[in-house]
Amino acid sequence: MLGGAFSAPTLMAMNHWEQATSPTIEGAAFSLSDTHRKIVAEIAEMIIPRTDTPGAKDAGVPAFIEMMLKDCYAQSEHLSFTEGLASMEQVKFLELNEAERRGVLKYLEQQTKEKMKAMPKGTPFWRLMKELTLLGYFTSEAGIKASFDYVQIPGKLENIKLKPNQKAYAY
Amino acid sequence: MNLTIKATKNNTFDAVVVGSGMTGGFAAKELTERGLKVLMIERGREIKHIEGYDTAMKQPWEIEHRGKTTNVSAEERWANSRFWGLGSEEVVNHLTNDKENPYIEKRPFDWIRAYHTGGKSMHWGRQSYRWNKQDFEANAKEGIGIDWPIRYEDLEPWYAHVEKFVGVSGQKEGWDVLPDGHFLPPMPMFAPEVHFKKMMTEKLSRPVTIGRIANLTQPQKVHTDLGRASCQYRSKCARGCPYGGYYSSLSGAIPAAMQTKRLSILHDSIVSEIIYDEQKKRAIGVRVIDQHTHAVTEFFAKIIFLNAGSINTAALMLNSKSNRFQNGFGNDSDQVGRNLMDHQLGSGAMASIDGFEDDYVYGQRPNALYIPRFRNWGNDKQTAYLRGFGYQGGASREGWESGVNADGFGADFKKSLTKPGPWSIRIGGFGEILPNPNNRIYLDSEKKDKWGIPMIVTDAAFVENDWAMRKDIIASAVEMLDTAGFKNVTSYDRPTHMGLGIHDMGTARMGRDPKTSVLNAYNQVHDCKNVFVTDGAAMASSSCVNPSITYMALTARAVDYAVKALKKRES
Ligand SMILES: Cc1cc2nc3c(=O)[nH]c(=O)nc-3n(C[C@H](O)[C@H](O)[C@H](O)COP(=O)(O)OP(=O)(O)OC[C@H]3O[C@@H](n4cnc5c(N)ncnc54)[C@H](O)[C@@H]3O)c2cc1C
Ligand code: SF4
């Protein structure tokens, strides 16, 4: 029944989060399949793409995400994360072109906002992807050095005026 | 195998200090500087100033989980990780492993502990405020708990003494509610904070000042002599500061005591009992258990200072039973362990701030704003609750973190997060908790820890006065941010328990009457005059300001008295 007739977002809308299959995962044993790893890497790179500065993949974000989920998140998040990946698989995310992928993520973003209002038990997939991609990237060596004015030891504290196009400081 | 090494000459000192934290450190400094030979006994491992701060110079990417608490840490530090950030790899190994040092929560109590050299002084937020005159008088006026046996004037010179040594940066304001101290130059307020202060003064007549903080904005000779240097504004103080930029026992009191060559420190040594001599009618020493080998040793001294932190000090007293003190050492009044207080924490408000787009800051300020108590003060009279609260908080420009909740992804989104984000502000209350004999700790009659010491039971909770105050903490915070013209004002109210303020106190209170108190006006145990308790246990009420500077002032004052009394006795 799945086919090209429906756009990926529509397909996803039909497939309620709550009905998604919930594989049981042992907390500590959390790990991703190769396909899921690819999906994570592609989405992370779409959130933080390589431009004139390194992207999520360059900064090692995909592996960081998996490590963080395993070490710092609860089973409810492991579940919502794999559920999210399962629905990405369902819409054949890896086979979609760039524009279609953007459409899926935009849809996912709006849907997640609704979901977050209901205070779900496990943080939804998109929100996990986003928070871990940003954390992983903007605290990585490549990410910090390329994005910010990194000052390890400021030595003073001053009110200053922002110059045009000035980057944020990171410490 | 337990072996008891009997008294030898090597085990005898002029004074024993139990605990090397904020107050134990200060006691040791003051005692050694007055010529006494001191043994400081610390239950935890040794951390050396500077070289022991193993995460201090790590770059953000060298912190594997980038500040998040791992599931392993959350399990091992099940109590400590209830406080924001204490589960992070930056600091977690310096906090007590709760799994190995469990306590029993009859009612939940967020007990934050740091068993190592310096105790919690290594981790404190360094906010340093004097109590005001009313703080010492309110109990008597309102008929709450018992009257303090001292007044502000008794402590005033000792505040100055402590402030000069510690180094407190702050702004003199001339307010009765928050007496000025001996200050190093203040840290700056940020542009929206200056606006906030102006609006609060003009529209609500509520005072706002820059936080008074034990970080060196301009080190003095007394600081540089100990190798302490100016704060470098990294705001990574919780990891330990390699510059000695902020005060801790490690950077200040212990090095000062060491310079006298009269201080010995014993680590990994749990004081399990105070030894009372029934003939001499004095405490003659302490019994100590090695935390690794479990070997038991006794140490002897003319005077003993208890500075194990209010809960551990009370537990130690309760565990020290003798013919004379069958109910626990110094506990004729049955007040040891009772009247456990803290400051309520975890509620307030936040808002976004329009404008000030050109204003930015170089450096990280390890400090915030302080809004002293304005409730039940002056002409203000609340009917729903007694006493009051202060706020801490401040404004900052958001960073990339704001992207987590914002819509968007891709190249433009990525670029936008490299610019300073909009300003936002957050203030949170610290509320005074009243002494209440039913809020307490005691020892379990059966369960013991791995050293054979009875386990501590916490049995305390907020009562009506606290809940009514909390409502006002939230409502007043919202009112203030609204009045300042800030946007999207939202309140927050995190479910918390007592303990989270990390200002536990009151469990061996000072007072005038031995029937209702444990200590006299000089922190001396009423019924055993050569034992002094000068940590938070001594407090008869809690004020709403951060307490450590008051504990240190009480400590210095008690030492001065103790040494004079000892010299009199011996001459
Ligand atoms: C994150 C954080 C922020 C804080 N912010 C502030 C602030 O801004 N302002 C403020 O005023 N206060 C603040 N505090 C509180 C402050 O740290 C405490 O008030 C202060 O450290 C208490 O001093 P103390 O000597 O009583 O206890 P501690 O400093 O905890 O020292 C007690 C020592 O005794 C040892 N000990 C315990 N039992 C035994 C035993 N049986 N035998 C031998 N040794 C023992 C412990 O291992 C420890 O080293 C903060 C605390 C934390 C953790
Ligand atoms: S902010 Fe100052 S005191 Fe804190 S760690 Fe940095 S240099 Fe040290």
mmCIF file with all atom_site columns, C-alpha atoms and ligand atoms in Angstrom, chain B residues 126 214-216 230-238 240-246 364-366, ligand 2:
data_model
loop_
_atom_site.group_PDB
_atom_site.id
_atom_site.type_symbol
_atom_site.label_atom_id
_atom_site.label_alt_id
_atom_site.label_comp_id
_atom_site.label_asym_id
_atom_site.label_entity_id
_atom_site.label_seq_id
_atom_site.pdbx_PDB_ins_code
_atom_site.Cartn_x
_atom_site.Cartn_y
_atom_site.Cartn_z
_atom_site.occupancy
_atom_site.B_iso_or_equiv
_atom_site.pdbx_formal_charge
_atom_site.auth_seq_id
_atom_site.auth_comp_id
_atom_site.auth_asym_id
_atom_site.auth_atom_id
_atom_site.pdbx_PDB_model_num
ATOM   1  C  CA  . ARG B 1 126 ? 30.592 31.569 46.869 1.00 0.00 ? 126 ARG B CA  1
ATOM   2  C  CA  . ALA B 1 214 ? 34.152 35.142 47.338 1.00 0.00 ? 214 ALA B CA  1
ATOM   3  C  CA  . ASN B 1 215 ? 36.072 35.509 44.075 1.00 0.00 ? 215 ASN B CA  1
ATOM   4  C  CA  . LEU B 1 216 ? 39.129 37.743 43.950 1.00 0.00 ? 216 LEU B CA  1
ATOM   5  C  CA  . SER B 1 230 ? 42.882 37.229 40.459 1.00 0.00 ? 230 SER B CA  1
ATOM   6  C  CA  . CYS B 1 231 ? 39.806 35.527 39.052 1.00 0.00 ? 231 CYS B CA  1
ATOM   7  C  CA  . GLN B 1 232 ? 40.229 34.865 35.332 1.00 0.00 ? 232 GLN B CA  1
ATOM   8  C  CA  . TYR B 1 233 ? 36.487 34.844 34.597 1.00 0.00 ? 233 TYR B CA  1
ATOM   9  C  CA  . ARG B 1 234 ? 36.181 31.364 33.236 1.00 0.00 ? 234 ARG B CA  1
ATOM   10 C  CA  . SER B 1 235 ? 33.279 30.518 35.531 1.00 0.00 ? 235 SER B CA  1
ATOM   11 C  CA  . LYS B 1 236 ? 34.416 26.951 35.899 1.00 0.00 ? 236 LYS B CA  1
ATOM   12 C  CA  . CYS B 1 237 ? 34.806 27.337 39.649 1.00 0.00 ? 237 CYS B CA  1
ATOM   13 C  CA  . ALA B 1 238 ? 32.941 24.124 40.457 1.00 0.00 ? 238 ALA B CA  1
ATOM   14 C  CA  . GLY B 1 240 ? 38.278 23.756 41.421 1.00 0.00 ? 240 GLY B CA  1
ATOM   15 C  CA  . CYS B 1 241 ? 40.252 26.833 40.472 1.00 0.00 ? 241 CYS B CA  1
ATOM   16 C  CA  . PRO B 1 242 ? 43.937 26.431 39.568 1.00 0.00 ? 242 PRO B CA  1
ATOM   17 C  CA  . TYR B 1 243 ? 44.416 30.172 40.161 1.00 0.00 ? 243 TYR B CA  1
ATOM   18 C  CA  . GLY B 1 244 ? 42.918 30.135 43.635 1.00 0.00 ? 244 GLY B CA  1
ATOM   19 C  CA  . GLY B 1 245 ? 40.570 32.754 42.209 1.00 0.00 ? 245 GLY B CA  1
ATOM   20 C  CA  . TYR B 1 246 ? 37.805 31.785 44.572 1.00 0.00 ? 246 TYR B CA  1
ATOM   21 C  CA  . GLN B 1 364 ? 32.252 34.660 31.989 1.00 0.00 ? 364 GLN B CA  1
ATOM   22 C  CA  . ARG B 1 365 ? 30.929 36.184 35.185 1.00 0.00 ? 365 ARG B CA  1
ATOM   23 C  CA  . PRO B 1 366 ? 30.890 33.530 37.913 1.00 0.00 ? 366 PRO B CA  1
HETATM 24 S  S1  . SF4 C 2 .   ? 35.808 32.107 37.386 1.00 0.00 ? 2   SF4 C S1  1
HETATM 25 FE FE1 . SF4 C 2 .   ? 37.562 32.782 38.513 1.00 0.00 ? 2   SF4 C FE1 1
HETATM 26 S  S2  . SF4 C 2 .   ? 37.529 31.678 40.373 1.00 0.00 ? 2   SF4 C S2  1
HETATM 27 FE FE2 . SF4 C 2 .   ? 36.135 30.624 39.017 1.00 0.00 ? 2   SF4 C FE2 1
HETATM 28 S  S3  . SF4 C 2 .   ? 37.403 29.026 38.097 1.00 0.00 ? 2   SF4 C S3  1
HETATM 29 FE FE3 . SF4 C 2 .   ? 37.483 30.821 36.805 1.00 0.00 ? 2   SF4 C FE3 1
HETATM 30 S  S4  . SF4 C 2 .   ? 39.316 31.916 37.432 1.00 0.00 ? 2   SF4 C S4  1
HETATM 31 FE FE4 . SF4 C 2 .   ? 38.788 30.514 39.034 1.00 0.00 ? 2   SF4 C FE4 1
#
